[in-house]
C-alpha cells in the first residue's frame, strides 16, 4: 500500500493562470498543477536548491525532483507542440501570511 501524499505548501497561487500559444493552434491543453508551478518558481526563478525547495514546501527532496521533472516535461510539450497551458489544481495548502523564515526574503509573495 502506498503512503498517503503529503499536502504541499505553496507561497501563493500564481497570478497567471494559463498561457495560449501564438501562431500555432495547439490541439490540446496541458495542466500545470500549483505544486509543479511552485517547484519551477522556487528552483528556476528564485534559484533555490532542491533541498531548500523541499524544506520550503514541506516535502522530501526526491519528491521535488519528481515534481520538477514532470513540470519540465509539460512545459516542453507546451513549447514544442504549441499546446495551451493552464495552471490549477493539486493537493496544496497556501500560506495565509508571511512565515518567520520568509521575513526579509526578496521573493516572498506576501511582501
Tab-separated table of N, CA and C in Angstrom:
chain	number	residue	atom	x	y	z
A	1	UNK	N	0.838	-1.174	0.000
A	1	UNK	CA	0.000	0.000	0.000
A	1	UNK	C	0.890	1.246	0.000
A	2	UNK	N	0.561	2.189	-0.861
A	2	UNK	CA	1.343	3.423	-0.977
A	2	UNK	C	1.050	4.355	0.187
A	3	UNK	N	2.067	5.137	0.535
A	3	UNK	CA	1.877	6.148	1.578
A	3	UNK	C	0.952	7.236	1.070
A	4	UNK	N	0.164	7.830	1.959
A	4	UNK	CA	-0.665	8.958	1.512
A	4	UNK	C	0.224	10.152	1.151
A	5	UNK	N	-0.199	10.902	0.170
A	5	UNK	CA	0.569	12.050	-0.295
A	5	UNK	C	0.519	13.172	0.739
A	6	UNK	N	1.682	13.778	1.011
A	6	UNK	CA	1.730	14.932	1.900
A	6	UNK	C	1.151	16.141	1.176
A	7	UNK	N	0.479	16.977	1.923
A	7	UNK	CA	-0.023	18.214	1.348
A	7	UNK	C	1.161	19.155	1.170
A	8	UNK	N	1.317	19.689	-0.023
A	8	UNK	CA	2.449	20.550	-0.337
A	8	UNK	C	2.101	21.991	0.009
A	9	UNK	N	3.047	22.696	0.576
A	9	UNK	CA	2.853	24.086	0.977
A	9	UNK	C	3.379	25.001	-0.122
A	10	UNK	N	2.516	25.896	-0.611
A	10	UNK	CA	2.955	26.869	-1.604
A	10	UNK	C	2.765	28.269	-1.035
A	11	UNK	N	3.550	29.215	-1.537
A	11	UNK	CA	3.530	30.583	-1.035
A	11	UNK	C	2.203	31.272	-1.384
A	12	UNK	N	1.793	31.159	-2.619
A	12	UNK	CA	0.521	31.738	-3.058
A	12	UNK	C	0.166	31.144	-4.416
A	13	UNK	N	-1.081	31.275	-4.795
A	13	UNK	CA	-1.483	30.830	-6.127
A	13	UNK	C	-0.930	31.820	-7.139
A	14	UNK	N	-0.561	31.341	-8.322
A	14	UNK	CA	0.028	32.239	-9.322
A	14	UNK	C	-0.982	33.252	-9.848
A	15	UNK	N	-0.474	34.413	-10.222
A	15	UNK	CA	-1.324	35.441	-10.826
A	15	UNK	C	-1.701	35.052	-12.256
A	16	UNK	N	-0.774	34.398	-12.951
A	16	UNK	CA	-1.028	33.927	-14.318
A	16	UNK	C	-1.628	32.520	-14.207
A	17	UNK	N	-2.796	32.323	-14.812
A	17	UNK	CA	-3.461	31.020	-14.691
A	17	UNK	C	-3.448	30.223	-15.991
A	18	UNK	N	-2.771	30.736	-17.006
A	18	UNK	CA	-2.687	29.982	-18.242
A	18	UNK	C	-1.909	30.729	-19.307
A	19	UNK	N	-1.541	29.994	-20.338
A	19	UNK	CA	-0.825	30.549	-21.494
A	19	UNK	C	-1.451	29.982	-22.755
A	20	UNK	N	-1.563	30.835	-23.764
A	20	UNK	CA	-2.098	30.410	-25.054
A	20	UNK	C	-1.016	30.654	-26.092
A	21	UNK	N	-0.648	29.622	-26.876
A	21	UNK	CA	0.415	29.804	-27.869
A	21	UNK	C	-0.035	30.726	-28.994
A	22	UNK	N	0.914	31.441	-29.547
A	22	UNK	CA	0.635	32.329	-30.663
A	22	UNK	C	1.217	31.714	-31.928
A	23	UNK	N	0.445	31.688	-32.991
A	23	UNK	CA	0.945	31.223	-34.276
A	23	UNK	C	0.787	29.730	-34.515
A	24	UNK	N	0.304	28.985	-33.540
A	24	UNK	CA	0.133	27.542	-33.711
A	24	UNK	C	-1.084	27.106	-32.914
A	25	UNK	N	-2.136	26.707	-33.600
A	25	UNK	CA	-3.327	26.276	-32.874
A	25	UNK	C	-3.112	24.900	-32.250
A	26	UNK	N	-2.672	24.873	-31.010
A	26	UNK	CA	-2.413	23.613	-30.325
A	26	UNK	C	-3.659	22.748	-30.261
A	27	UNK	N	-3.444	21.461	-30.272
A	27	UNK	CA	-4.576	20.537	-30.318
A	27	UNK	C	-5.040	20.091	-28.942
A	28	UNK	N	-4.385	20.552	-27.891
A	28	UNK	CA	-4.783	20.090	-26.573
A	28	UNK	C	-4.487	21.112	-25.499
A	29	UNK	N	-4.700	20.681	-24.276
A	29	UNK	CA	-4.481	21.535	-23.127
A	29	UNK	C	-3.641	20.773	-22.107
A	30	UNK	N	-2.612	21.410	-21.611
A	30	UNK	CA	-1.755	20.828	-20.587
A	30	UNK	C	-2.026	21.569	-19.286
A	31	UNK	N	-2.223	20.848	-18.193
A	31	UNK	CA	-2.438	21.484	-16.895
A	31	UNK	C	-1.199	21.331	-16.020
A	32	UNK	N	-0.658	22.461	-15.591
A	32	UNK	CA	0.444	22.506	-14.647
A	32	UNK	C	-0.188	22.732	-13.279
A	33	UNK	N	0.026	21.801	-12.349
A	33	UNK	CA	-0.584	21.941	-11.032
A	33	UNK	C	0.145	23.002	-10.212
A	34	UNK	N	-0.507	23.465	-9.155
A	34	UNK	CA	0.089	24.504	-8.318
A	34	UNK	C	1.428	24.077	-7.719
A	35	UNK	N	1.547	22.813	-7.326
A	35	UNK	CA	2.822	22.369	-6.758
A	35	UNK	C	3.909	22.304	-7.830
A	36	UNK	N	3.557	21.940	-9.071
A	36	UNK	CA	4.534	21.958	-10.157
A	36	UNK	C	4.978	23.389	-10.456
A	37	UNK	N	4.022	24.309	-10.476
A	37	UNK	CA	4.348	25.718	-10.681
A	37	UNK	C	5.280	26.217	-9.574
A	38	UNK	N	4.985	25.878	-8.327
A	38	UNK	CA	5.784	26.344	-7.195
A	38	UNK	C	7.213	25.806	-7.262
A	39	UNK	N	7.386	24.546	-7.651
A	39	UNK	CA	8.726	23.976	-7.790
A	39	UNK	C	9.507	24.705	-8.885
A	40	UNK	N	8.870	24.970	-10.023
A	40	UNK	CA	9.527	25.720	-11.098
A	40	UNK	C	9.901	27.115	-10.601
A	41	UNK	N	8.990	27.760	-9.889
A	41	UNK	CA	9.248	29.108	-9.376
A	41	UNK	C	10.426	29.116	-8.409
A	42	UNK	N	10.433	28.169	-7.488
A	42	UNK	CA	11.488	28.143	-6.468
A	42	UNK	C	12.845	27.740	-7.041
A	43	UNK	N	12.884	26.747	-7.923
A	43	UNK	CA	14.162	26.267	-8.457
A	43	UNK	C	14.703	27.152	-9.571
A	44	UNK	N	13.866	27.500	-10.533
A	44	UNK	CA	14.356	28.200	-11.722
A	44	UNK	C	14.296	29.721	-11.608
A	45	UNK	N	13.303	30.253	-10.923
A	45	UNK	CA	13.169	31.700	-10.835
A	45	UNK	C	13.920	32.264	-9.624
A	46	UNK	N	13.703	31.654	-8.469
A	46	UNK	CA	14.364	32.151	-7.245
A	46	UNK	C	15.746	31.543	-7.074
A	47	UNK	N	16.011	30.429	-7.750
A	47	UNK	CA	17.321	29.758	-7.720
A	47	UNK	C	17.634	29.096	-6.381
A	48	UNK	N	16.617	28.527	-5.727
A	48	UNK	CA	16.868	27.734	-4.522
A	48	UNK	C	17.421	26.377	-4.934
A	49	UNK	N	18.068	25.689	-4.003
A	49	UNK	CA	18.483	24.311	-4.251
A	49	UNK	C	17.262	23.407	-4.061
A	50	UNK	N	17.389	22.163	-4.505
A	50	UNK	CA	16.282	21.228	-4.309
A	50	UNK	C	16.030	20.983	-2.825
A	51	UNK	N	17.071	20.990	-2.026
A	51	UNK	CA	16.915	20.792	-0.588
A	51	UNK	C	16.152	21.962	0.034
A	52	UNK	N	16.493	23.192	-0.371
A	52	UNK	CA	15.798	24.371	0.148
A	52	UNK	C	14.336	24.384	-0.307
A	53	UNK	N	14.114	24.000	-1.543
A	53	UNK	CA	12.759	23.931	-2.079
A	53	UNK	C	11.923	22.912	-1.306
A	54	UNK	N	12.503	21.754	-1.059
A	54	UNK	CA	11.806	20.705	-0.317
A	54	UNK	C	11.426	21.174	1.082
A	55	UNK	N	12.343	21.851	1.736
A	55	UNK	CA	12.079	22.353	3.081
A	55	UNK	C	10.966	23.397	3.053
A	56	UNK	N	11.012	24.290	2.092
A	56	UNK	CA	10.015	25.352	1.987
A	56	UNK	C	8.619	24.789	1.699
A	57	UNK	N	8.553	23.708	0.903
A	57	UNK	CA	7.263	23.130	0.537
A	57	UNK	C	6.812	22.013	1.475
A	58	UNK	N	7.656	21.667	2.436
A	58	UNK	CA	7.334	20.621	3.407
A	58	UNK	C	7.186	19.244	2.747
A	59	UNK	N	8.111	18.933	1.821
A	59	UNK	CA	8.128	17.635	1.154
A	59	UNK	C	9.577	17.153	1.080
A	60	UNK	N	9.785	15.923	0.621
A	60	UNK	CA	11.137	15.377	0.533
A	60	UNK	C	11.839	15.865	-0.741
A	61	UNK	N	13.167	15.816	-0.747
A	61	UNK	CA	13.931	16.220	-1.924
A	61	UNK	C	13.638	15.337	-3.127
A	62	UNK	N	13.538	13.989	-2.969
A	62	UNK	CA	13.178	13.173	-4.136
A	62	UNK	C	11.806	13.541	-4.717
A	63	UNK	N	10.886	13.974	-3.875
A	63	UNK	CA	9.576	14.406	-4.371
A	63	UNK	C	9.726	15.677	-5.188
A	64	UNK	N	10.580	16.594	-4.743
A	64	UNK	CA	10.854	17.816	-5.517
A	64	UNK	C	11.396	17.438	-6.888
A	65	UNK	N	12.336	16.506	-6.938
A	65	UNK	CA	12.918	16.077	-8.211
A	65	UNK	C	11.847	15.508	-9.133
A	66	UNK	N	10.980	14.673	-8.605
A	66	UNK	CA	9.919	14.062	-9.407
A	66	UNK	C	8.950	15.125	-9.928
A	67	UNK	N	8.524	16.031	-9.059
A	67	UNK	CA	7.605	17.097	-9.467
A	67	UNK	C	8.270	17.981	-10.530
A	68	UNK	N	9.547	18.307	-10.325
A	68	UNK	CA	10.295	19.163	-11.260
A	68	UNK	C	10.384	18.514	-12.640
A	69	UNK	N	10.692	17.230	-12.682
A	69	UNK	CA	10.790	16.520	-13.961
A	69	UNK	C	9.452	16.488	-14.686
A	70	UNK	N	8.362	16.256	-13.945
A	70	UNK	CA	7.030	16.245	-14.550
A	70	UNK	C	6.668	17.625	-15.101
A	71	UNK	N	6.981	18.672	-14.331
A	71	UNK	CA	6.679	20.034	-14.770
A	71	UNK	C	7.478	20.405	-16.017
A	72	UNK	N	8.763	20.062	-16.036
A	72	UNK	CA	9.605	20.356	-17.201
A	72	UNK	C	9.084	19.652	-18.450
A	73	UNK	N	8.633	18.409	-18.307
A	73	UNK	CA	8.096	17.668	-19.446
A	73	UNK	C	6.840	18.351	-19.984
A	74	UNK	N	5.980	18.816	-19.085
A	74	UNK	CA	4.758	19.508	-19.510
A	74	UNK	C	5.087	20.821	-20.216
A	75	UNK	N	6.029	21.577	-19.663
A	75	UNK	CA	6.413	22.852	-20.274
A	75	UNK	C	7.040	22.622	-21.645
A	76	UNK	N	7.844	21.580	-21.783
A	76	UNK	CA	8.432	21.244	-23.083
A	76	UNK	C	7.343	20.908	-24.096
A	77	UNK	N	6.318	20.168	-23.678
A	77	UNK	CA	5.204	19.820	-24.560
A	77	UNK	C	4.474	21.087	-25.008
A	78	UNK	N	4.271	22.011	-24.088
A	78	UNK	CA	3.622	23.279	-24.417
A	78	UNK	C	4.423	24.031	-25.477
A	79	UNK	N	5.743	24.122	-25.281
A	79	UNK	CA	6.589	24.884	-26.198
A	79	UNK	C	6.766	24.205	-27.556
A	80	UNK	N	7.012	22.913	-27.546
A	80	UNK	CA	7.309	22.203	-28.796
A	80	UNK	C	6.056	21.976	-29.636
A	81	UNK	N	4.944	21.626	-28.985
A	81	UNK	CA	3.738	21.275	-29.726
A	81	UNK	C	2.681	22.373	-29.756
A	82	UNK	N	2.986	23.531	-29.194
A	82	UNK	CA	2.037	24.640	-29.224
A	82	UNK	C	0.773	24.378	-28.437
A	83	UNK	N	0.882	23.637	-27.352
A	83	UNK	CA	-0.283	23.321	-26.523
A	83	UNK	C	-0.675	24.526	-25.671
A	84	UNK	N	-1.932	24.611	-25.321
A	84	UNK	CA	-2.383	25.593	-24.331
A	84	UNK	C	-1.992	25.066	-22.960
A	85	UNK	N	-1.721	25.969	-22.028
A	85	UNK	CA	-1.367	25.536	-20.677
A	85	UNK	C	-2.238	26.277	-19.670
A	86	UNK	N	-2.786	25.521	-18.734
A	86	UNK	CA	-3.493	26.109	-17.609
A	86	UNK	C	-2.709	25.781	-16.344
A	87	UNK	N	-2.876	26.603	-15.324
A	87	UNK	CA	-2.220	26.366	-14.038
A	87	UNK	C	-3.313	26.311	-12.993
A	88	UNK	N	-3.550	25.109	-12.456
A	88	UNK	CA	-4.602	24.929	-11.453
A	88	UNK	C	-4.485	23.557	-10.811
A	89	UNK	N	-5.120	23.417	-9.672
A	89	UNK	CA	-5.268	22.125	-9.018
A	89	UNK	C	-4.060	21.648	-8.255
A	90	UNK	N	-4.194	20.478	-7.705
A	90	UNK	CA	-3.135	19.879	-6.912
A	90	UNK	C	-3.505	19.875	-5.434
A	91	UNK	N	-2.886	18.996	-4.696
A	91	UNK	CA	-3.149	18.850	-3.268
A	91	UNK	C	-2.199	19.770	-2.507
A	92	UNK	N	-2.571	21.040	-2.384
A	92	UNK	CA	-1.686	22.040	-1.787
A	92	UNK	C	-2.406	22.826	-0.696
A	93	UNK	N	-1.602	23.429	0.152
A	93	UNK	CA	-2.105	24.411	1.101
A	93	UNK	C	-1.356	25.704	0.823
A	94	UNK	N	-2.076	26.818	0.883
A	94	UNK	CA	-1.494	28.117	0.559
A	94	UNK	C	-1.225	28.872	1.854
A	95	UNK	N	-0.025	29.432	1.971
A	95	UNK	CA	0.322	30.249	3.142
A	95	UNK	C	-0.621	31.444	3.207
A	96	UNK	N	-1.200	31.680	4.363
A	96	UNK	CA	-2.103	32.813	4.532
A	96	UNK	C	-1.348	34.096	4.864
A	97	UNK	N	-0.192	33.957	5.481
A	97	UNK	CA	0.602	35.121	5.859
A	97	UNK	C	2.074	34.762	5.800
A	98	UNK	N	2.920	35.766	5.891
A	98	UNK	CA	4.361	35.540	5.816
A	98	UNK	C	4.821	34.691	7.002
A	99	UNK	N	5.578	33.651	6.689
A	99	UNK	CA	6.140	32.797	7.738
A	99	UNK	C	7.429	33.430	8.245
A	100	UNK	N	7.818	33.107	9.493
A	100	UNK	CA	9.050	33.699	10.048
A	100	UNK	C	10.276	33.470	9.177
A	101	UNK	N	10.402	32.301	8.558
A	101	UNK	CA	11.572	32.020	7.734
A	101	UNK	C	11.575	32.813	6.424
A	102	UNK	N	10.451	33.459	6.089
A	102	UNK	CA	10.370	34.254	4.867
A	102	UNK	C	10.626	35.740	5.117
A	103	UNK	N	10.769	36.127	6.366
A	103	UNK	CA	10.975	37.544	6.695
A	103	UNK	C	12.226	38.066	5.995
A	104	UNK	N	12.077	39.145	5.298
A	104	UNK	CA	13.206	39.769	4.607
A	104	UNK	C	13.582	39.126	3.292
A	105	UNK	N	12.863	38.099	2.861
A	105	UNK	CA	13.166	37.438	1.587
A	105	UNK	C	12.615	38.264	0.426
A	106	UNK	N	13.418	38.433	-0.584
A	106	UNK	CA	13.073	39.264	-1.725
A	106	UNK	C	11.849	38.756	-2.476
A	107	UNK	N	11.697	37.444	-2.611
A	107	UNK	CA	10.654	36.886	-3.455
A	107	UNK	C	9.462	36.316	-2.685
A	108	UNK	N	9.265	36.697	-1.433
A	108	UNK	CA	8.108	36.219	-0.692
A	108	UNK	C	6.853	36.849	-1.303
A	109	UNK	N	5.838	36.055	-1.519
A	109	UNK	CA	4.611	36.538	-2.163
A	109	UNK	C	3.778	37.436	-1.248
A	110	UNK	N	4.124	37.490	0.026
A	110	UNK	CA	3.342	38.283	0.973
A	110	UNK	C	3.928	39.659	1.215
A	111	UNK	N	4.900	40.068	0.414
A	111	UNK	CA	5.522	41.394	0.584
A	111	UNK	C	4.623	42.440	0.005
